């Protein structure tokens, strides 16, 4: 390869010096030219600044005048004078100033009747037109006896809805003093400000700036700036020229010669002439260049050392990448690699294989109750016990969370069960009480076996073990399940379950989750206050109710994913524009979800709809809340963005009174099981009634769920419960049907405040025959509706 012709460092330096001198000459000429241009620009800038400053002052004055006019128009005393003008002169001459409506004696006000006539004659020193001039604009200027007056006219109505015109008001402002004295003008010469307006001439405000003349204040610093700038540029030019010459001499002696020697050393290294102890050259005068040469030699030595250790480090990195940092067992990456290698090995050496899947029972509750540190310690103890229980050559893999797995080669179902039983025995003997954990720590184990003559089905083992593990976790099982013997029903449930398939498809496909909206009615008026959003799944054209898919959500621990999907669909419904402005919406969330930051973040984004649609969160009280502090903090944050907080299904959960004390709850929804007791004349009904009265007196807004009979509704009304919900008053309807019903009735709705009051209400279209017929399929599942 032929390299292009090159030039020396000295030639580059000379070319640089020549170019720098030419550049300095151009800079000097340009600086002189720019000095003159800067002087002219400063003068123009001062004039422009004066114009902007004066324009801003005029706009502020007009804005203040308009604000005073608006305040006068909305003042009850102004309306009173137009209705009963007996004390008008006192109001005009003193009251408007004493009240602060007019804050300066440069400003006066007068009122005119509907006919346009002045209510009372003006004083001599404050003349107003006897009749309101038929001027098109609301404000104008007039030259009255050499004084410029600004007038601002405004209408006065009987109320805020502007139903009846009572008359007009007129504000008069001594324009020039008010303009020049409202604040200090920095750029404008106030003595030069004038308005070219002939005596008796009237001028519209938009034409004001075309008549306003002024001049900028003279800038005494301008001349000094020009002189200093010229001298500074001349001094810089001389200094740069001298520095350039001296720099070239120093560059030649201190850099060019040492660099030449350094290049010789580099060339020697390239040709293999490497000296471990190079002599220090007397020509080296720059420490940085000497350090560069030493670094080059050190780099050569380090390369030799690093090359020898790279292979060892690569082996260590490979081992660390396949090990779980918490438990010390193999991780998912090692599992995937080993499982692939093992399946390939079975193609040439068939043998009986068992796949074991381990899951720690109630680990999430332990982790949330005792903290993550103890939860991690539990996982470490479990992993150690499992490793001890496995055979010598078997490996334990942590697939994630509290789930572990292993696969046994050359084994039988009986031997696999023995290994599983040994694992459970060691877990049961482990000392978890030393950690302060009272609850028993158990292990559910699912086993899937593949015989040597059925190796073509080896890929199904992980799924089969998962099904067996799920079966082992069911109540009444012995916590060890072998696929094929113990999982016939579980296989049908997990693999062929229509509800499970529908749920997973709904979570992955936007739009499959369909929100239905059930009205919450105010009592005793029985009018709609807001709507509760209830989730359905549209699967192959059929509508799947919560009673079908919520158990799958719970068993699969998909509460957070499902709630996120519901929030996305509610957001889409609110953004569709089908709900009228003011229609309040209540959304259900599980307690597990409200403690997740990603859910709270989405709720904060959803709060952008609160201006048009008041929002309420219903926290399911049947869920055990372990992170009480975090949940309370998140709920307080959501209340700051106008969410109302409701406790749903009250009376069916773990610690209802504790939740009411520790959480910022505004609304309490009595569960249908409590509401039904109100309809019975017995001790249980009396207890629920007394409890409802106590909570109302404590300031909670109560909602009775599941009202299905007129007798129960009458009892609820007699107790003073603020709201009711149930099939008697209205069933859940799709968004399109709700929008059609609301289009036939007035639109405003609102959520209740803590005291049960509402902003606005509208009747419910619950008795629409078509709506009732469309919801017949839901009427057959009253008990399933409770799962909503």
Short mmCIF file of N, CA and C in Angstrom, two decimals, residues 417-564:
data_model
loop_
_atom_site.label_atom_id
_atom_site.label_comp_id
_atom_site.label_asym_id
_atom_site.label_seq_id
_atom_site.Cartn_x
_atom_site.Cartn_y
_atom_site.Cartn_z
N UNK A 417 -40.20 -39.69 43.02
CA UNK A 417 -41.01 -39.36 44.20
C UNK A 417 -40.19 -39.43 45.47
N UNK A 418 -39.25 -40.39 45.53
CA UNK A 418 -38.39 -40.48 46.71
C UNK A 418 -37.53 -39.23 46.86
N UNK A 419 -37.00 -38.74 45.75
CA UNK A 419 -36.21 -37.49 45.80
C UNK A 419 -37.09 -36.34 46.26
N UNK A 420 -38.33 -36.27 45.75
CA UNK A 420 -39.24 -35.19 46.14
C UNK A 420 -39.56 -35.26 47.62
N UNK A 421 -39.82 -36.48 48.12
CA UNK A 421 -40.12 -36.63 49.54
C UNK A 421 -38.92 -36.25 50.41
N UNK A 422 -37.71 -36.59 49.93
CA UNK A 422 -36.51 -36.21 50.67
C UNK A 422 -36.36 -34.68 50.71
N UNK A 423 -36.72 -34.03 49.62
CA UNK A 423 -36.69 -32.55 49.58
C UNK A 423 -37.65 -31.96 50.61
N UNK A 424 -38.87 -32.50 50.65
CA UNK A 424 -39.85 -31.98 51.61
C UNK A 424 -39.42 -32.24 53.05
N UNK A 425 -38.81 -33.39 53.29
CA UNK A 425 -38.38 -33.70 54.65
C UNK A 425 -37.31 -32.72 55.12
N UNK A 426 -36.37 -32.39 54.26
CA UNK A 426 -35.32 -31.44 54.64
C UNK A 426 -35.89 -30.03 54.81
N UNK A 427 -36.87 -29.67 54.01
CA UNK A 427 -37.50 -28.36 54.17
C UNK A 427 -38.25 -28.29 55.49
N UNK A 428 -38.99 -29.35 55.82
CA UNK A 428 -39.75 -29.36 57.07
C UNK A 428 -38.82 -29.30 58.28
N UNK A 429 -37.61 -29.83 58.13
CA UNK A 429 -36.66 -29.84 59.25
C UNK A 429 -35.83 -28.57 59.32
N UNK A 430 -35.93 -27.71 58.33
CA UNK A 430 -35.13 -26.48 58.31
C UNK A 430 -35.57 -25.54 59.42
N UNK A 431 -34.65 -24.74 59.92
CA UNK A 431 -34.94 -23.86 61.05
C UNK A 431 -35.41 -22.48 60.64
N UNK A 432 -36.63 -22.37 60.15
CA UNK A 432 -37.16 -21.05 59.77
C UNK A 432 -37.61 -20.25 60.99
N UNK A 433 -37.86 -20.94 62.11
CA UNK A 433 -38.27 -20.20 63.31
C UNK A 433 -37.13 -19.33 63.83
N UNK A 434 -35.89 -19.69 63.51
CA UNK A 434 -34.76 -18.86 63.93
C UNK A 434 -34.82 -17.48 63.28
N UNK A 435 -35.50 -17.39 62.15
CA UNK A 435 -35.66 -16.10 61.47
C UNK A 435 -36.83 -15.31 62.01
N UNK A 436 -37.58 -15.86 62.96
CA UNK A 436 -38.75 -15.17 63.49
C UNK A 436 -40.00 -15.42 62.68
N UNK A 437 -39.96 -16.43 61.78
CA UNK A 437 -41.11 -16.73 60.92
C UNK A 437 -41.96 -17.77 61.61
N UNK A 438 -43.19 -17.39 61.92
CA UNK A 438 -44.09 -18.29 62.64
C UNK A 438 -44.80 -19.24 61.68
N UNK A 439 -45.22 -18.71 60.50
CA UNK A 439 -45.95 -19.52 59.55
C UNK A 439 -45.09 -20.68 59.04
N UNK A 440 -45.69 -21.84 58.79
CA UNK A 440 -44.91 -22.96 58.23
C UNK A 440 -44.50 -22.67 56.79
N UNK A 441 -43.27 -23.02 56.47
CA UNK A 441 -42.75 -22.85 55.12
C UNK A 441 -42.81 -24.21 54.44
N UNK A 442 -43.70 -24.34 53.46
CA UNK A 442 -43.86 -25.62 52.77
C UNK A 442 -43.37 -25.55 51.34
N UNK A 443 -43.39 -26.71 50.69
CA UNK A 443 -42.90 -26.83 49.33
C UNK A 443 -43.87 -27.68 48.53
N UNK A 444 -44.37 -27.15 47.41
CA UNK A 444 -45.21 -27.93 46.49
C UNK A 444 -44.34 -28.38 45.34
N UNK A 445 -44.43 -29.67 45.00
CA UNK A 445 -43.54 -30.26 44.00
C UNK A 445 -44.38 -30.93 42.93
N UNK A 446 -44.12 -30.56 41.70
CA UNK A 446 -44.75 -31.21 40.56
C UNK A 446 -43.74 -32.05 39.81
N UNK A 447 -44.11 -33.29 39.47
CA UNK A 447 -43.19 -34.23 38.81
C UNK A 447 -43.81 -34.66 37.49
N UNK A 448 -42.97 -34.61 36.45
CA UNK A 448 -43.37 -35.13 35.13
C UNK A 448 -42.31 -36.14 34.69
N UNK A 449 -42.78 -37.32 34.20
CA UNK A 449 -41.85 -38.39 33.85
C UNK A 449 -42.01 -38.74 32.38
N UNK A 450 -40.87 -39.03 31.75
CA UNK A 450 -40.86 -39.45 30.34
C UNK A 450 -40.01 -40.72 30.25
N UNK A 451 -40.64 -41.78 29.76
CA UNK A 451 -39.94 -43.06 29.66
C UNK A 451 -38.96 -43.04 28.49
N UNK A 452 -38.06 -44.00 28.50
CA UNK A 452 -37.01 -44.04 27.48
C UNK A 452 -37.59 -44.24 26.09
N UNK A 453 -38.73 -44.94 25.96
CA UNK A 453 -39.31 -45.18 24.64
C UNK A 453 -40.26 -44.06 24.20
N UNK A 454 -40.33 -42.97 24.97
CA UNK A 454 -41.19 -41.85 24.61
C UNK A 454 -40.42 -40.52 24.62
N UNK A 455 -39.14 -40.60 24.24
CA UNK A 455 -38.28 -39.42 24.30
C UNK A 455 -38.77 -38.32 23.36
N UNK A 456 -39.56 -38.69 22.34
CA UNK A 456 -40.05 -37.65 21.42
C UNK A 456 -40.97 -36.66 22.13
N UNK A 457 -41.44 -37.01 23.33
CA UNK A 457 -42.30 -36.10 24.10
C UNK A 457 -41.55 -35.36 25.20
N UNK A 458 -40.23 -35.33 25.12
CA UNK A 458 -39.42 -34.74 26.18
C UNK A 458 -39.71 -33.24 26.35
N UNK A 459 -40.06 -32.55 25.25
CA UNK A 459 -40.29 -31.10 25.34
C UNK A 459 -41.52 -30.75 26.17
N UNK A 460 -42.40 -31.71 26.42
CA UNK A 460 -43.62 -31.44 27.18
C UNK A 460 -43.42 -31.54 28.68
N UNK A 461 -42.25 -32.00 29.12
CA UNK A 461 -42.03 -32.21 30.55
C UNK A 461 -42.17 -30.93 31.39
N UNK A 462 -41.56 -29.79 31.00
CA UNK A 462 -41.72 -28.59 31.84
C UNK A 462 -43.18 -28.18 32.01
N UNK A 463 -43.97 -28.24 30.93
CA UNK A 463 -45.38 -27.86 31.04
C UNK A 463 -46.13 -28.85 31.93
N UNK A 464 -45.85 -30.14 31.76
CA UNK A 464 -46.52 -31.14 32.58
C UNK A 464 -46.15 -31.00 34.05
N UNK A 465 -44.89 -30.68 34.33
CA UNK A 465 -44.48 -30.48 35.71
C UNK A 465 -45.17 -29.25 36.32
N UNK A 466 -45.39 -28.24 35.51
CA UNK A 466 -46.10 -27.05 35.99
C UNK A 466 -47.54 -27.40 36.37
N UNK A 467 -48.19 -28.22 35.53
CA UNK A 467 -49.55 -28.66 35.84
C UNK A 467 -49.58 -29.49 37.11
N UNK A 468 -48.60 -30.38 37.25
CA UNK A 468 -48.53 -31.21 38.46
C UNK A 468 -48.28 -30.36 39.69
N UNK A 469 -47.41 -29.36 39.57
CA UNK A 469 -47.14 -28.48 40.71
C UNK A 469 -48.39 -27.70 41.10
N UNK A 470 -49.16 -27.25 40.11
CA UNK A 470 -50.41 -26.54 40.41
C UNK A 470 -51.38 -27.46 41.14
N UNK A 471 -51.43 -28.72 40.72
CA UNK A 471 -52.29 -29.69 41.40
C UNK A 471 -51.83 -29.90 42.84
N UNK A 472 -50.53 -29.96 43.04
CA UNK A 472 -50.00 -30.17 44.39
C UNK A 472 -50.34 -29.02 45.33
N UNK A 473 -50.55 -27.83 44.79
CA UNK A 473 -50.85 -26.67 45.63
C UNK A 473 -52.32 -26.58 46.01
N UNK A 474 -53.17 -27.43 45.40
CA UNK A 474 -54.59 -27.34 45.69
C UNK A 474 -54.88 -27.83 47.11
N UNK A 475 -55.90 -27.29 47.76
CA UNK A 475 -56.25 -27.74 49.11
C UNK A 475 -56.55 -29.24 49.13
N UNK A 476 -56.08 -29.89 50.16
CA UNK A 476 -56.35 -31.31 50.32
C UNK A 476 -55.32 -32.20 49.65
N UNK A 477 -54.36 -31.63 48.91
CA UNK A 477 -53.34 -32.44 48.25
C UNK A 477 -52.17 -32.67 49.23
N UNK A 478 -51.28 -33.63 48.87
CA UNK A 478 -50.16 -33.93 49.75
C UNK A 478 -48.90 -33.18 49.34
N UNK A 479 -49.04 -32.15 48.52
CA UNK A 479 -47.96 -31.26 48.11
C UNK A 479 -46.95 -31.90 47.17
N UNK A 480 -47.16 -33.15 46.76
CA UNK A 480 -46.36 -33.79 45.72
C UNK A 480 -47.34 -34.42 44.73
N UNK A 481 -47.21 -34.07 43.46
CA UNK A 481 -48.13 -34.59 42.45
C UNK A 481 -47.32 -35.05 41.25
N UNK A 482 -47.67 -36.25 40.74
CA UNK A 482 -47.03 -36.81 39.54
C UNK A 482 -47.99 -36.65 38.38
N UNK A 483 -47.51 -36.06 37.31
CA UNK A 483 -48.37 -35.85 36.15
C UNK A 483 -48.82 -37.20 35.59
N UNK A 484 -50.12 -37.27 35.34
CA UNK A 484 -50.69 -38.49 34.79
C UNK A 484 -51.43 -39.29 35.83
N UNK A 485 -50.95 -39.30 37.09
CA UNK A 485 -51.63 -40.00 38.17
C UNK A 485 -52.52 -39.06 38.98
N UNK A 486 -52.01 -37.86 39.27
CA UNK A 486 -52.71 -36.93 40.16
C UNK A 486 -53.28 -35.71 39.45
N UNK A 487 -53.07 -35.61 38.17
CA UNK A 487 -53.36 -34.32 37.51
C UNK A 487 -54.37 -34.44 36.39
N UNK A 488 -55.22 -35.46 36.38
CA UNK A 488 -56.17 -35.60 35.29
C UNK A 488 -57.08 -34.38 35.23
N UNK A 489 -57.66 -34.01 36.38
CA UNK A 489 -58.58 -32.87 36.40
C UNK A 489 -57.82 -31.57 36.25
N UNK A 490 -56.64 -31.46 36.88
CA UNK A 490 -55.86 -30.23 36.77
C UNK A 490 -55.41 -30.00 35.34
N UNK A 491 -55.09 -31.10 34.62
CA UNK A 491 -54.69 -30.95 33.23
C UNK A 491 -55.79 -30.34 32.41
N UNK A 492 -57.01 -30.85 32.64
CA UNK A 492 -58.13 -30.27 31.89
C UNK A 492 -58.35 -28.82 32.29
N UNK A 493 -58.15 -28.50 33.56
CA UNK A 493 -58.40 -27.14 34.02
C UNK A 493 -57.38 -26.16 33.44
N UNK A 494 -56.08 -26.56 33.48
CA UNK A 494 -55.04 -25.62 33.10
C UNK A 494 -54.77 -25.58 31.61
N UNK A 495 -54.89 -26.75 30.94
CA UNK A 495 -54.53 -26.80 29.53
C UNK A 495 -55.72 -26.48 28.65
N UNK A 496 -56.89 -27.07 28.98
CA UNK A 496 -58.05 -26.90 28.11
C UNK A 496 -59.03 -25.88 28.66
N UNK A 497 -58.64 -25.15 29.68
CA UNK A 497 -59.56 -24.20 30.30
C UNK A 497 -59.88 -23.06 29.36
N UNK A 498 -61.16 -22.92 29.07
CA UNK A 498 -61.60 -21.81 28.22
C UNK A 498 -61.35 -20.48 28.91
N UNK A 499 -61.58 -20.44 30.24
CA UNK A 499 -61.39 -19.19 30.97
C UNK A 499 -59.92 -18.77 30.99
N UNK A 500 -59.02 -19.77 31.18
CA UNK A 500 -57.60 -19.44 31.21
C UNK A 500 -57.13 -18.90 29.86
N UNK A 501 -57.53 -19.55 28.79
CA UNK A 501 -57.16 -19.07 27.46
C UNK A 501 -57.71 -17.67 27.22
N UNK A 502 -58.95 -17.46 27.61
CA UNK A 502 -59.55 -16.14 27.39
C UNK A 502 -58.80 -15.08 28.17
N UNK A 503 -58.41 -15.38 29.42
CA UNK A 503 -57.72 -14.37 30.23
C UNK A 503 -56.38 -14.01 29.63
N UNK A 504 -55.58 -15.00 29.26
CA UNK A 504 -54.26 -14.69 28.71
C UNK A 504 -54.36 -13.97 27.38
N UNK A 505 -55.34 -14.33 26.55
CA UNK A 505 -55.53 -13.59 25.31
C UNK A 505 -55.97 -12.16 25.57
N UNK A 506 -56.82 -11.96 26.57
CA UNK A 506 -57.29 -10.61 26.90
C UNK A 506 -56.14 -9.74 27.39
N UNK A 507 -55.23 -10.30 28.18
CA UNK A 507 -54.09 -9.53 28.66
C UNK A 507 -53.14 -9.16 27.54
N UNK A 508 -53.09 -9.99 26.50
CA UNK A 508 -52.18 -9.72 25.38
C UNK A 508 -52.84 -8.95 24.25
N UNK A 509 -54.17 -8.88 24.23
CA UNK A 509 -54.89 -8.26 23.11
C UNK A 509 -55.72 -7.10 23.61
N UNK A 510 -55.34 -5.85 23.28
CA UNK A 510 -56.15 -4.70 23.70
C UNK A 510 -57.55 -4.77 23.10
N UNK A 511 -58.54 -4.46 23.89
CA UNK A 511 -59.92 -4.43 23.42
C UNK A 511 -60.74 -5.64 23.81
N UNK A 512 -60.08 -6.75 24.18
CA UNK A 512 -60.85 -7.92 24.59
C UNK A 512 -61.51 -7.71 25.95
N UNK A 513 -60.86 -6.93 26.81
CA UNK A 513 -61.49 -6.58 28.08
C UNK A 513 -62.50 -5.46 27.81
N UNK A 514 -63.73 -5.72 28.14
CA UNK A 514 -64.83 -4.79 27.86
C UNK A 514 -65.41 -4.30 29.18
N UNK A 515 -65.46 -2.99 29.34
CA UNK A 515 -65.96 -2.41 30.57
C UNK A 515 -67.47 -2.17 30.49
N UNK A 516 -68.20 -2.67 31.48
CA UNK A 516 -69.61 -2.35 31.64
C UNK A 516 -69.75 -1.40 32.83
N UNK A 517 -70.75 -0.57 32.78
CA UNK A 517 -70.88 0.50 33.77
C UNK A 517 -72.24 0.39 34.48
N UNK A 518 -72.17 0.29 35.82
CA UNK A 518 -73.38 0.19 36.63
C UNK A 518 -73.55 1.48 37.43
N UNK A 519 -74.76 2.02 37.44
CA UNK A 519 -75.03 3.30 38.07
C UNK A 519 -75.05 3.16 39.59
N UNK A 520 -74.51 4.17 40.27
CA UNK A 520 -74.60 4.32 41.72
C UNK A 520 -75.60 5.44 41.98
N UNK A 521 -76.66 5.16 42.75
CA UNK A 521 -77.77 6.10 42.91
C UNK A 521 -77.70 6.82 44.25
N UNK A 522 -78.07 8.09 44.19
CA UNK A 522 -78.18 8.91 45.39
C UNK A 522 -79.49 8.58 46.12
N UNK A 523 -79.42 8.62 47.42
CA UNK A 523 -80.61 8.40 48.25
C UNK A 523 -80.88 9.63 49.10
N UNK A 524 -82.16 9.97 49.28
CA UNK A 524 -83.37 9.20 48.90
C UNK A 524 -83.89 9.53 47.50
N UNK A 525 -83.20 10.41 46.75
CA UNK A 525 -83.72 10.84 45.45
C UNK A 525 -83.68 9.77 44.40
N UNK A 526 -82.85 8.72 44.59
CA UNK A 526 -82.71 7.60 43.65
C UNK A 526 -82.31 8.09 42.26
N UNK A 527 -81.42 9.07 42.23
CA UNK A 527 -80.89 9.58 40.96
C UNK A 527 -79.43 9.16 40.83
N UNK A 528 -78.97 9.04 39.59
CA UNK A 528 -77.62 8.55 39.33
C UNK A 528 -76.60 9.62 39.74
N UNK A 529 -75.60 9.17 40.53
CA UNK A 529 -74.49 10.07 40.87
C UNK A 529 -73.25 9.78 40.03
N UNK A 530 -72.90 8.50 39.88
CA UNK A 530 -71.72 8.14 39.10
C UNK A 530 -71.85 6.67 38.71
N UNK A 531 -70.84 6.14 38.03
CA UNK A 531 -70.90 4.78 37.49
C UNK A 531 -69.67 3.99 37.91
N UNK A 532 -69.89 2.71 38.23
CA UNK A 532 -68.78 1.81 38.55
C UNK A 532 -68.41 1.02 37.30
N UNK A 533 -67.09 1.02 36.97
CA UNK A 533 -66.59 0.29 35.81
C UNK A 533 -66.33 -1.16 36.20
N UNK A 534 -67.01 -2.10 35.53
CA UNK A 534 -66.91 -3.52 35.83
C UNK A 534 -66.37 -4.25 34.61
N UNK A 535 -65.37 -5.12 34.82
CA UNK A 535 -64.67 -5.76 33.71
C UNK A 535 -65.40 -6.99 33.23
N UNK A 536 -65.45 -7.15 31.92
CA UNK A 536 -65.93 -8.36 31.25
C UNK A 536 -64.88 -8.74 30.19
N UNK A 537 -64.90 -9.98 29.73
CA UNK A 537 -64.02 -10.41 28.65
C UNK A 537 -64.88 -10.89 27.50
N UNK A 538 -64.67 -10.30 26.33
CA UNK A 538 -65.38 -10.70 25.11
C UNK A 538 -64.52 -11.75 24.42
N UNK A 539 -64.97 -13.01 24.46
CA UNK A 539 -64.17 -14.13 23.95
C UNK A 539 -65.00 -14.91 22.94
N UNK A 540 -64.56 -14.87 21.67
CA UNK A 540 -65.25 -15.55 20.58
C UNK A 540 -66.74 -15.17 20.53
N UNK A 541 -67.00 -13.89 20.74
CA UNK A 541 -68.36 -13.38 20.64
C UNK A 541 -69.18 -13.52 21.90
N UNK A 542 -68.72 -14.29 22.89
CA UNK A 542 -69.46 -14.46 24.14
C UNK A 542 -68.90 -13.52 25.21
N UNK A 543 -69.77 -13.14 26.14
CA UNK A 543 -69.38 -12.24 27.22
C UNK A 543 -69.09 -13.08 28.45
N UNK A 544 -67.84 -13.01 28.93
CA UNK A 544 -67.41 -13.78 30.07
C UNK A 544 -67.43 -12.88 31.30
N UNK A 545 -68.15 -13.33 32.37
CA UNK A 545 -68.33 -12.53 33.58
C UNK A 545 -67.18 -12.75 34.56
N UNK A 546 -67.01 -11.86 35.55
CA UNK A 546 -65.88 -11.98 36.49
C UNK A 546 -65.85 -13.29 37.25
N UNK A 547 -67.00 -13.86 37.56
CA UNK A 547 -67.01 -15.11 38.32
C UNK A 547 -66.27 -16.22 37.59
N UNK A 548 -66.12 -16.09 36.27
CA UNK A 548 -65.45 -17.13 35.49
C UNK A 548 -63.94 -16.93 35.45
N UNK A 549 -63.48 -15.66 35.30
CA UNK A 549 -62.05 -15.46 35.06
C UNK A 549 -61.30 -14.94 36.29
N UNK A 550 -61.98 -14.36 37.28
CA UNK A 550 -61.25 -13.85 38.45
C UNK A 550 -60.55 -14.96 39.24
N UNK A 551 -61.12 -16.19 39.37
CA UNK A 551 -60.34 -17.24 40.04
C UNK A 551 -59.04 -17.56 39.31
N UNK A 552 -59.04 -17.47 37.98
CA UNK A 552 -57.81 -17.71 37.23
C UNK A 552 -56.81 -16.60 37.52
N UNK A 553 -57.29 -15.35 37.59
CA UNK A 553 -56.41 -14.23 37.93
C UNK A 553 -55.75 -14.46 39.28
N UNK A 554 -56.52 -14.93 40.24
CA UNK A 554 -55.98 -15.14 41.59
C UNK A 554 -55.00 -16.30 41.62
N UNK A 555 -55.37 -17.42 40.97
CA UNK A 555 -54.50 -18.59 41.02
C UNK A 555 -53.20 -18.37 40.27
N UNK A 556 -53.25 -17.58 39.21
CA UNK A 556 -52.05 -17.32 38.41
C UNK A 556 -51.28 -16.09 38.89
N UNK A 557 -51.76 -15.44 39.95
CA UNK A 557 -51.10 -14.25 40.51
C UNK A 557 -50.96 -13.15 39.46
N UNK A 558 -52.03 -12.91 38.75
CA UNK A 558 -52.03 -11.91 37.67
C UNK A 558 -52.82 -10.67 38.05
N UNK A 559 -52.94 -10.39 39.36
CA UNK A 559 -53.75 -9.25 39.78
C UNK A 559 -53.23 -7.95 39.17
N UNK A 560 -51.92 -7.74 39.25
CA UNK A 560 -51.36 -6.48 38.74
C UNK A 560 -51.52 -6.37 37.24
N UNK A 561 -51.22 -7.46 36.51
CA UNK A 561 -51.35 -7.40 35.05
C UNK A 561 -52.80 -7.15 34.64
N UNK A 562 -53.75 -7.81 35.34
CA UNK A 562 -55.15 -7.62 34.99
C UNK A 562 -55.61 -6.20 35.30
N UNK A 563 -55.21 -5.67 36.46
CA UNK A 563 -55.61 -4.29 36.81
C UNK A 563 -55.02 -3.29 35.83
N UNK A 564 -53.78 -3.52 35.36
CA UNK A 564 -53.19 -2.61 34.37
C UNK A 564 -53.99 -2.65 33.07
#
